[in-house]
Amino acid sequence: MDYRTFLIKYGEIAIKGKNRYLFEDALVRRIRHALLKVEGSFTVRKEQGRIFVDCEGYYDFDETVSALQKVFGIVGICPVVVTDDHGFEQLAKEVVSYMGEVYPNQELTFKVDARRARKNYPKTSMEINADLGEAVLDAFPNMKVDVHHPQVMLSVEIRERIYIYSTILPGAGGMPVGTNGKAMLLLSGGIDSPVAGYMIAKRGVEIDAVYFHAPPYTSDRAKQKVVDLAKIVAQYSGPIRLHVVNFTDIQLYIYEKCPHEELTIIMRRYMMRIAEHFAQENNCLGLITGESIGQVASQTMQSLAATNDVCTLPVYRPLIGFDKQEIVDVSVKIDAYETSILPFEDCCTIFVAKHPVTKPNLNVIRRSEEKLSEKIDELVKTAIETTEVVTVE
Ligand code: ATP
Ligand code: MG
């Protein structure tokens, strides 16, 4: 079947009034943006609680669907046949030829689900259901009606034009990016943080990111890996401004002045402070990390409290209750896993102590940080000033 139009279904229940049109407009923008990368000429239009994508000339069906499946806010993608209203006889013919082409010689049960957005149509929905059902039964002896559990739900929507479809390909769900502000993702080269970014973007939040590297202890390839992960998240979230912070001097200074078992916690506190600086500067309403309770020493409840202590913005940790395998499953689903497991060094693991504290005491940590007072402000200032911003699409 040569489909020329997709009907886009989105969650309609939760969105009413003014929010509804903001949601729809954002969704239309996100769809247009996602289709820019796909070869072909597409028109996205909004009509009476529906969004349609029209395809002109050559386009690749699978590529188009897979681009649409990355747009948050879409719950279903229906390839539709569109026809004009030339009377009911003609419609019945088109419906029969649709069923013949999509399900050739198939033994199946079906049900017709007609909707009239145009109330002046000469038949009621019930009549359309019955009469189209009969036309299909007459044409295909193999097909039977089952109104309770049909294998095929044949939808016929009568609007200005008439839309026939029976396939709903699953969408990504969530809310269109841009409907819920922006947040700053602490993005490392691991498995967890790209998943965390994906999950928050799914709720309609725009994403910026910050990555701390420690050259020459961490390589350019480690940095490239983070850029690649940002690109993967950006397929869902839209463009990401990635801040690459040179963290080496701060790490070396902490290493020189503070007890080594507290190094990771103190380092994480400086990461949060710097991330928060860029968050404020870019109108972000929160920070995002890939932390999950108890996963490593720096993610015990005490450690999370110690890290959180330096933040004034809310810190969103969407993986907080996830087991590692559950995180891996999402990572695989969003195609980040293969990149995440590439074996490059991470600034957190290079300076890590053999026996890091697992239950840091906040007062002790604060006192250790006082030992940094001579140079730390200057080092943080320099790190911020020398930060490189890369926009990834
Ligand atoms: P991930 O798999 O995301 O790297 P992790 O299991 O390695 O996480 P940690 O190294 O303790 O855990 O990091 C916890 C969180 O801190 C990460 O999920 C990420 O949000 C942030 N983070 C850690 N290292 C960096 C870094 N070098 N740059 C930016 N953010 C980082
Ligand atoms: Mg990590």
Short mmCIF file of C-alpha atoms and ligand atoms in Angstrom, two decimals:
data_model
loop_
_atom_site.label_atom_id
_atom_site.label_comp_id
_atom_site.label_asym_id
_atom_site.label_seq_id
_atom_site.Cartn_x
_atom_site.Cartn_y
_atom_site.Cartn_z
CA MET A 1 0.00 0.00 0.00
CA ASP A 2 1.33 3.42 -0.92
CA TYR A 3 0.47 5.50 2.13
CA ARG A 4 0.62 9.26 1.67
CA THR A 5 -0.58 10.34 5.11
CA PHE A 6 -0.06 9.44 8.76
CA LEU A 7 -2.64 10.19 11.40
CA ILE A 8 -0.88 11.00 14.68
CA LYS A 9 -2.56 9.98 17.93
CA TYR A 10 -1.61 11.68 21.16
CA GLY A 11 -2.74 11.40 24.76
CA GLU A 12 -5.84 13.53 24.87
CA ILE A 13 -7.20 12.95 28.34
CA ALA A 14 -4.82 14.94 30.48
CA ILE A 15 -4.72 18.01 28.28
CA LYS A 16 -7.54 20.45 28.23
CA GLY A 17 -8.23 24.07 27.41
CA LYS A 18 -5.29 26.36 26.77
CA ASN A 19 -2.76 23.64 27.60
CA ARG A 20 -4.15 21.51 24.87
CA TYR A 21 -3.27 23.92 22.10
CA LEU A 22 0.17 24.57 23.59
CA PHE A 23 0.69 20.80 23.67
CA GLU A 24 -0.49 20.40 20.07
CA ASP A 25 1.60 23.28 18.77
CA ALA A 26 4.70 21.92 20.52
CA LEU A 27 3.99 18.48 19.12
CA VAL A 28 3.64 19.86 15.58
CA ARG A 29 6.98 21.68 16.00
CA ARG A 30 8.68 18.53 17.32
CA ILE A 31 7.31 16.43 14.44
CA ARG A 32 8.49 18.96 11.86
CA HIS A 33 11.90 19.01 13.46
CA ALA A 34 12.16 15.20 13.57
CA LEU A 35 11.23 14.95 9.88
CA LEU A 36 13.89 17.44 8.77
CA LYS A 37 16.40 14.59 8.86
CA VAL A 38 14.23 12.28 6.74
CA GLU A 39 14.43 12.39 2.96
CA GLY A 40 11.13 13.55 1.46
CA SER A 41 8.75 16.46 1.60
CA PHE A 42 6.36 16.47 4.56
CA THR A 43 3.52 18.72 5.64
CA VAL A 44 2.37 18.60 9.24
CA ARG A 45 -1.12 19.93 9.90
CA LYS A 46 -3.52 20.16 12.80
CA GLU A 47 -7.21 19.52 12.32
CA GLN A 48 -9.98 19.06 14.91
CA GLY A 49 -8.03 17.25 17.60
CA ARG A 50 -5.87 15.35 15.16
CA ILE A 51 -2.45 15.88 13.68
CA PHE A 52 -1.72 14.66 10.17
CA VAL A 53 1.57 14.23 8.35
CA ASP A 54 1.24 14.35 4.56
CA CYS A 55 4.08 12.95 2.46
CA GLU A 56 4.69 14.26 -1.03
CA GLY A 57 6.78 12.52 -3.67
CA TYR A 58 9.37 9.92 -2.66
CA TYR A 59 9.77 9.04 1.01
CA ASP A 60 10.92 5.99 2.94
CA PHE A 61 8.10 4.53 5.03
CA ASP A 62 10.26 2.83 7.69
CA GLU A 63 12.58 5.78 8.11
CA THR A 64 9.65 8.15 8.49
CA VAL A 65 7.96 5.94 11.06
CA SER A 66 11.16 5.51 13.04
CA ALA A 67 11.68 9.30 13.13
CA LEU A 68 8.09 9.75 14.34
CA GLN A 69 8.61 7.06 16.96
CA LYS A 70 11.25 9.24 18.59
CA VAL A 71 8.89 12.17 19.10
CA PHE A 72 7.62 12.39 22.67
CA GLY A 73 3.90 13.11 22.94
CA ILE A 74 2.90 10.69 20.17
CA VAL A 75 1.10 7.57 21.38
CA GLY A 76 0.25 6.08 18.01
CA ILE A 77 1.14 6.47 14.34
CA CYS A 78 -1.51 5.35 11.85
CA PRO A 79 -0.75 5.02 8.15
CA VAL A 80 -4.03 6.12 6.56
CA VAL A 81 -5.66 6.02 3.17
CA VAL A 82 -7.31 9.36 2.44
CA THR A 83 -10.20 9.71 0.04
CA ASP A 84 -12.76 12.35 -0.86
CA ASP A 85 -16.44 11.93 -0.21
CA HIS A 86 -18.11 10.72 -3.43
CA GLY A 87 -21.09 9.11 -1.75
CA PHE A 88 -21.43 6.02 0.38
CA GLU A 89 -21.27 3.48 -2.48
CA GLN A 90 -17.89 4.82 -3.47
CA LEU A 91 -16.68 4.78 0.18
CA ALA A 92 -17.75 1.14 0.55
CA LYS A 93 -15.72 0.28 -2.59
CA GLU A 94 -12.66 2.04 -1.22
CA VAL A 95 -12.96 0.28 2.13
CA VAL A 96 -13.28 -3.10 0.43
CA SER A 97 -10.25 -2.43 -1.74
CA TYR A 98 -8.30 -1.28 1.36
CA MET A 99 -9.06 -4.55 3.18
CA GLY A 100 -8.19 -6.57 0.08
CA GLU A 101 -4.86 -4.85 -0.31
CA VAL A 102 -3.79 -4.74 3.34
CA TYR A 103 -5.01 -8.24 4.29
CA PRO A 104 -4.99 -10.21 1.01
CA ASN A 105 -6.80 -13.58 1.34
CA GLN A 106 -6.52 -13.48 5.11
CA GLU A 107 -8.78 -15.26 7.47
CA LEU A 108 -9.50 -12.70 10.15
CA THR A 109 -12.06 -11.11 12.41
CA PHE A 110 -12.74 -7.40 12.19
CA LYS A 111 -14.93 -4.62 13.43
CA VAL A 112 -15.69 -1.29 11.76
CA ASP A 113 -15.26 1.77 13.97
CA ALA A 114 -16.68 4.79 12.17
CA ARG A 115 -16.50 8.37 13.45
CA ARG A 116 -18.19 11.38 12.01
CA ALA A 117 -16.44 14.65 12.73
CA ARG A 118 -18.79 16.04 10.06
CA LYS A 119 -22.27 15.62 11.50
CA ASN A 120 -24.08 16.39 8.24
CA TYR A 121 -22.96 13.07 6.76
CA PRO A 122 -26.14 11.24 5.63
CA LYS A 123 -25.57 8.14 7.78
CA THR A 124 -25.01 7.79 11.54
CA SER A 125 -21.86 6.10 12.85
CA MET A 126 -23.89 3.00 13.72
CA GLU A 127 -25.26 2.79 10.17
CA ILE A 128 -21.82 3.28 8.67
CA ASN A 129 -20.42 0.49 10.87
CA ALA A 130 -23.17 -1.91 9.84
CA ASP A 131 -23.16 -1.07 6.14
CA LEU A 132 -19.38 -1.06 5.69
CA GLY A 133 -19.14 -4.29 7.71
CA GLU A 134 -21.60 -5.88 5.34
CA ALA A 135 -19.71 -4.69 2.27
CA VAL A 136 -16.49 -6.26 3.60
CA LEU A 137 -18.25 -9.53 4.49
CA ASP A 138 -19.76 -9.73 1.00
CA ALA A 139 -16.39 -9.21 -0.65
CA PHE A 140 -14.28 -11.56 1.54
CA PRO A 141 -15.80 -14.86 2.68
CA ASN A 142 -12.71 -15.43 4.90
CA MET A 143 -13.43 -12.42 7.07
CA LYS A 144 -15.82 -12.41 10.01
CA VAL A 145 -17.13 -9.73 12.31
CA ASP A 146 -16.20 -9.87 15.99
CA VAL A 147 -17.37 -6.81 17.88
CA HIS A 148 -15.67 -7.79 21.18
CA HIS A 149 -12.17 -8.95 20.28
CA PRO A 150 -11.58 -8.21 16.61
CA GLN A 151 -8.14 -8.94 15.15
CA VAL A 152 -8.51 -5.91 12.93
CA MET A 153 -10.11 -2.67 14.04
CA LEU A 154 -11.02 -0.91 10.83
CA SER A 155 -11.32 2.81 11.55
CA VAL A 156 -13.12 5.15 9.20
CA GLU A 157 -13.07 8.84 10.11
CA ILE A 158 -15.32 11.16 8.18
CA ARG A 159 -14.03 14.71 8.18
CA GLU A 160 -13.61 17.20 5.32
CA ARG A 161 -12.00 14.16 3.72
CA ILE A 162 -12.31 10.51 4.74
CA TYR A 163 -9.54 8.58 6.51
CA ILE A 164 -9.31 4.78 6.50
CA TYR A 165 -6.83 2.91 8.73
CA SER A 166 -6.39 -0.25 10.75
CA THR A 167 -2.80 -0.13 11.98
CA ILE A 168 -1.59 1.83 15.00
CA LEU A 169 2.19 1.74 15.30
CA PRO A 170 3.31 2.54 18.86
CA GLY A 171 4.68 6.00 19.63
CA ALA A 172 7.14 7.02 22.35
CA GLY A 173 4.47 8.40 24.69
CA GLY A 174 5.33 11.21 27.10
CA MET A 175 4.92 14.94 26.43
CA PRO A 176 6.31 17.03 23.56
CA VAL A 177 9.71 18.51 24.44
CA GLY A 178 9.29 22.22 25.08
CA THR A 179 6.11 21.96 27.14
CA ASN A 180 7.88 21.66 30.49
CA GLY A 181 10.85 24.01 30.71
CA LYS A 182 14.50 23.05 30.61
CA ALA A 183 16.95 21.17 32.85
CA MET A 184 20.70 20.61 32.99
CA LEU A 185 21.84 16.99 32.65
CA LEU A 186 25.13 15.88 34.21
CA LEU A 187 26.18 13.63 31.36
CA SER A 188 29.05 11.20 31.83
CA GLY A 189 30.19 8.42 29.54
CA GLY A 190 28.35 5.76 31.51
CA ILE A 191 25.10 3.88 31.05
CA ASP A 192 22.98 5.76 33.54
CA SER A 193 23.06 9.46 32.74
CA PRO A 194 21.94 9.20 29.07
CA VAL A 195 18.96 7.15 30.27
CA ALA A 196 18.22 9.77 32.94
CA GLY A 197 18.27 12.52 30.29
CA TYR A 198 15.98 10.51 28.03
CA MET A 199 13.48 9.96 30.84
CA ILE A 200 13.25 13.61 31.83
CA ALA A 201 13.03 14.72 28.16
CA LYS A 202 10.16 12.28 27.81
CA ARG A 203 8.17 14.42 30.22
CA GLY A 204 8.47 17.39 27.87
CA VAL A 205 11.63 18.93 29.34
CA GLU A 206 14.27 20.48 27.11
CA ILE A 207 17.80 19.31 27.93
CA ASP A 208 21.16 21.02 28.22
CA ALA A 209 24.15 19.05 29.45
CA VAL A 210 27.46 19.36 31.22
CA TYR A 211 30.39 16.95 31.02
CA PHE A 212 33.48 17.09 33.24
CA HIS A 213 36.66 15.82 31.71
CA ALA A 214 40.17 15.66 33.05
CA PRO A 215 42.74 15.83 30.28
CA PRO A 216 45.33 14.33 30.00
CA TYR A 217 43.94 11.72 32.42
CA THR A 218 40.88 11.36 30.24
CA SER A 219 41.32 11.24 26.47
CA ASP A 220 39.71 12.99 23.54
CA ARG A 221 38.06 9.70 22.70
CA ALA A 222 36.37 9.65 26.10
CA LYS A 223 35.06 13.14 25.34
CA GLN A 224 33.94 12.07 21.86
CA LYS A 225 32.02 9.23 23.45
CA VAL A 226 30.08 11.73 25.59
CA VAL A 227 29.37 13.87 22.50
CA ASP A 228 28.08 10.71 20.79
CA LEU A 229 25.85 9.93 23.78
CA ALA A 230 24.54 13.51 23.73
CA LYS A 231 23.67 12.97 20.05
CA ILE A 232 21.71 9.86 20.93
CA VAL A 233 19.75 11.68 23.64
CA ALA A 234 19.26 14.61 21.22
CA GLN A 235 17.42 12.32 18.79
CA TYR A 236 14.64 12.34 21.37
CA SER A 237 15.13 15.63 23.18
CA GLY A 238 16.10 17.89 20.27
CA PRO A 239 19.34 19.92 20.20
CA ILE A 240 21.49 19.83 23.36
CA ARG A 241 24.03 22.47 24.33
CA LEU A 242 26.79 20.38 25.87
CA HIS A 243 29.16 22.22 28.25
CA VAL A 244 32.54 20.53 28.38
CA VAL A 245 34.31 21.56 31.59
CA ASN A 246 38.01 20.98 32.15
CA PHE A 247 38.00 19.59 35.66
CA THR A 248 41.66 18.49 35.96
CA ASP A 249 43.04 21.28 38.13
CA ILE A 250 40.11 21.10 40.54
CA GLN A 251 40.52 17.34 40.88
CA LEU A 252 44.27 17.59 41.43
CA TYR A 253 43.79 20.27 44.04
CA ILE A 254 41.19 18.21 45.93
CA TYR A 255 43.54 15.23 45.67
CA GLU A 256 46.34 17.30 47.16
CA LYS A 257 44.37 18.83 50.04
CA CYS A 258 41.60 16.45 51.10
CA PRO A 259 41.47 12.92 52.56
CA HIS A 260 41.46 10.53 49.65
CA GLU A 261 38.48 8.53 50.87
CA GLU A 262 36.40 11.72 50.63
CA LEU A 263 37.64 12.60 47.18
CA THR A 264 34.70 11.30 45.20
CA ILE A 265 32.12 13.06 47.36
CA ILE A 266 33.95 16.37 47.31
CA MET A 267 34.50 16.09 43.60
CA ARG A 268 30.80 15.38 43.05
CA ARG A 269 29.94 18.44 45.14
CA TYR A 270 32.08 20.62 42.87
CA MET A 271 30.49 19.07 39.80
CA MET A 272 27.07 19.98 41.14
CA ARG A 273 28.13 23.53 41.97
CA ILE A 274 29.51 24.10 38.47
CA ALA A 275 26.54 22.38 36.81
CA GLU A 276 24.25 24.63 38.81
CA HIS A 277 26.15 27.70 37.62
CA PHE A 278 25.52 26.75 33.98
CA ALA A 279 21.95 25.76 34.80
CA GLN A 280 21.20 29.23 36.21
CA GLU A 281 22.95 30.88 33.29
CA ASN A 282 20.79 28.93 30.80
CA ASN A 283 17.41 29.29 32.55
CA CYS A 284 17.31 25.65 33.57
CA LEU A 285 14.85 24.81 36.32
CA GLY A 286 16.70 21.80 37.70
CA LEU A 287 19.65 19.41 37.46
CA ILE A 288 19.44 15.79 36.28
CA THR A 289 21.74 12.94 37.28
CA GLY A 290 21.80 9.20 36.64
CA GLU A 291 22.09 8.27 40.30
CA SER A 292 20.29 5.29 41.82
CA ILE A 293 20.25 4.52 45.55
CA GLY A 294 23.07 2.28 46.65
CA GLN A 295 24.51 1.59 43.20
CA VAL A 296 28.03 2.68 44.24
CA ALA A 297 29.63 4.28 47.31
CA SER A 298 28.83 7.78 46.08
CA GLN A 299 25.15 6.90 45.78
CA THR A 300 24.26 5.76 49.28
CA MET A 301 21.59 7.84 50.96
CA GLN A 302 24.30 9.61 53.00
CA SER A 303 26.37 10.32 49.89
CA LEU A 304 23.38 11.60 47.95
CA ALA A 305 22.54 13.89 50.87
CA ALA A 306 26.13 15.17 50.91
CA THR A 307 26.04 15.84 47.16
CA ASN A 308 22.63 17.42 47.31
CA ASP A 309 23.74 19.75 50.09
CA VAL A 310 25.45 22.16 47.66
CA CYS A 311 22.49 22.52 45.29
CA THR A 312 19.79 25.13 45.46
CA LEU A 313 18.00 23.96 42.30
CA PRO A 314 15.99 20.74 42.50
CA VAL A 315 17.99 17.68 41.44
CA TYR A 316 15.99 15.19 39.37
CA ARG A 317 17.16 11.59 39.64
CA PRO A 318 14.74 9.62 37.48
CA LEU A 319 16.64 6.33 38.01
CA ILE A 320 16.63 6.57 41.78
CA GLY A 321 14.60 3.39 42.31
CA PHE A 322 15.85 1.44 39.30
CA ASP A 323 17.99 -1.68 39.42
CA LYS A 324 20.95 -1.75 37.05
CA GLN A 325 19.25 -4.22 34.71
CA GLU A 326 16.20 -1.99 34.42
CA ILE A 327 18.47 0.91 33.45
CA VAL A 328 20.28 -1.28 30.92
CA ASP A 329 16.95 -2.26 29.36
CA VAL A 330 16.09 1.40 28.68
CA SER A 331 19.63 2.07 27.49
CA VAL A 332 19.28 -0.73 24.93
CA LYS A 333 15.85 0.49 23.89
CA ILE A 334 17.11 4.00 23.14
CA ASP A 335 20.20 2.66 21.33
CA ALA A 336 22.69 4.17 23.78
CA TYR A 337 23.99 0.94 25.30
CA GLU A 338 26.58 0.03 22.67
CA THR A 339 28.13 3.49 22.97
CA SER A 340 27.92 3.59 26.77
CA ILE A 341 29.91 0.38 27.22
CA LEU A 342 32.84 1.49 25.07
CA PRO A 343 35.83 1.21 27.39
CA PHE A 344 37.11 4.74 27.92
CA GLU A 345 38.33 6.16 31.18
CA ASP A 346 36.10 8.39 33.27
CA CYS A 347 37.34 11.22 35.46
CA CYS A 348 35.51 9.73 38.46
CA THR A 349 37.34 6.43 38.27
CA ILE A 350 40.82 7.81 37.75
CA PHE A 351 41.20 9.53 41.09
CA VAL A 352 39.06 7.11 43.00
CA ALA A 353 40.19 5.92 46.44
CA LYS A 354 40.49 2.23 47.32
CA HIS A 355 38.07 2.60 50.21
CA PRO A 356 35.83 5.62 49.66
CA VAL A 357 33.55 6.69 52.52
CA THR A 358 30.12 5.20 52.09
CA LYS A 359 28.49 7.16 54.90
CA PRO A 360 29.98 10.63 54.65
CA ASN A 361 29.27 12.97 57.52
CA LEU A 362 28.27 16.34 56.19
CA ASN A 363 30.17 18.33 58.83
CA VAL A 364 33.33 16.37 58.16
CA ILE A 365 33.00 16.92 54.43
CA ARG A 366 32.41 20.66 54.87
CA ARG A 367 35.47 20.89 57.11
CA SER A 368 37.60 19.07 54.55
CA GLU A 369 36.45 21.49 51.89
CA GLU A 370 37.72 24.39 54.03
CA LYS A 371 41.21 23.14 53.25
CA LEU A 372 40.56 24.19 49.67
CA SER A 373 39.81 27.80 50.51
CA GLU A 374 43.05 29.26 49.23
CA LYS A 375 42.70 28.42 45.55
CA ILE A 376 39.38 26.73 44.89
CA ASP A 377 37.33 29.81 43.95
CA GLU A 378 39.91 30.79 41.41
CA LEU A 379 40.05 27.26 39.98
CA VAL A 380 36.27 27.06 39.68
CA LYS A 381 36.20 30.46 38.01
CA THR A 382 38.82 29.35 35.48
CA ALA A 383 37.00 26.08 34.82
CA ILE A 384 33.81 28.01 34.10
CA GLU A 385 35.56 30.54 31.89
CA THR A 386 37.35 27.92 29.82
CA THR A 387 34.28 25.73 29.32
CA GLU A 388 33.67 24.78 25.72
CA VAL A 389 30.06 24.65 24.51
CA VAL A 390 29.20 22.17 21.76
CA THR A 391 25.72 22.11 20.27
CA VAL A 392 24.73 18.58 19.32
CA GLU A 393 21.74 17.84 17.11
P1 ATP B 1 26.84 6.92 34.75
O1 ATP B 1 26.56 5.53 34.29
O2 ATP B 1 25.80 7.90 34.34
O3 ATP B 1 28.22 7.36 34.44
P2 ATP B 1 27.69 5.99 37.27
O4 ATP B 1 26.95 4.75 37.65
O5 ATP B 1 29.03 5.87 36.68
O6 ATP B 1 26.74 6.84 36.33
P3 ATP B 1 28.74 7.99 39.09
O7 ATP B 1 30.04 7.98 38.42
O8 ATP B 1 28.66 7.93 40.57
O9 ATP B 1 27.75 6.86 38.59
O10 ATP B 1 27.97 9.26 38.65
C1 ATP B 1 26.71 9.56 39.11
C2 ATP B 1 26.10 10.64 38.24
O11 ATP B 1 26.92 11.81 38.29
C3 ATP B 1 26.08 10.28 36.78
O12 ATP B 1 24.92 9.54 36.44
C4 ATP B 1 26.11 11.62 36.12
O13 ATP B 1 24.83 12.22 36.13
C5 ATP B 1 27.02 12.41 37.04
N1 ATP B 1 28.44 12.35 36.58
C6 ATP B 1 29.39 11.49 36.97
N2 ATP B 1 30.55 11.73 36.32
C7 ATP B 1 30.33 12.77 35.50
C8 ATP B 1 31.13 13.49 34.55
N3 ATP B 1 32.40 13.18 34.32
N4 ATP B 1 30.55 14.51 33.88
C9 ATP B 1 29.25 14.83 34.09
N5 ATP B 1 28.45 14.19 34.95
C10 ATP B 1 28.97 13.18 35.66
MG MG B 2 30.00 7.11 35.41
#
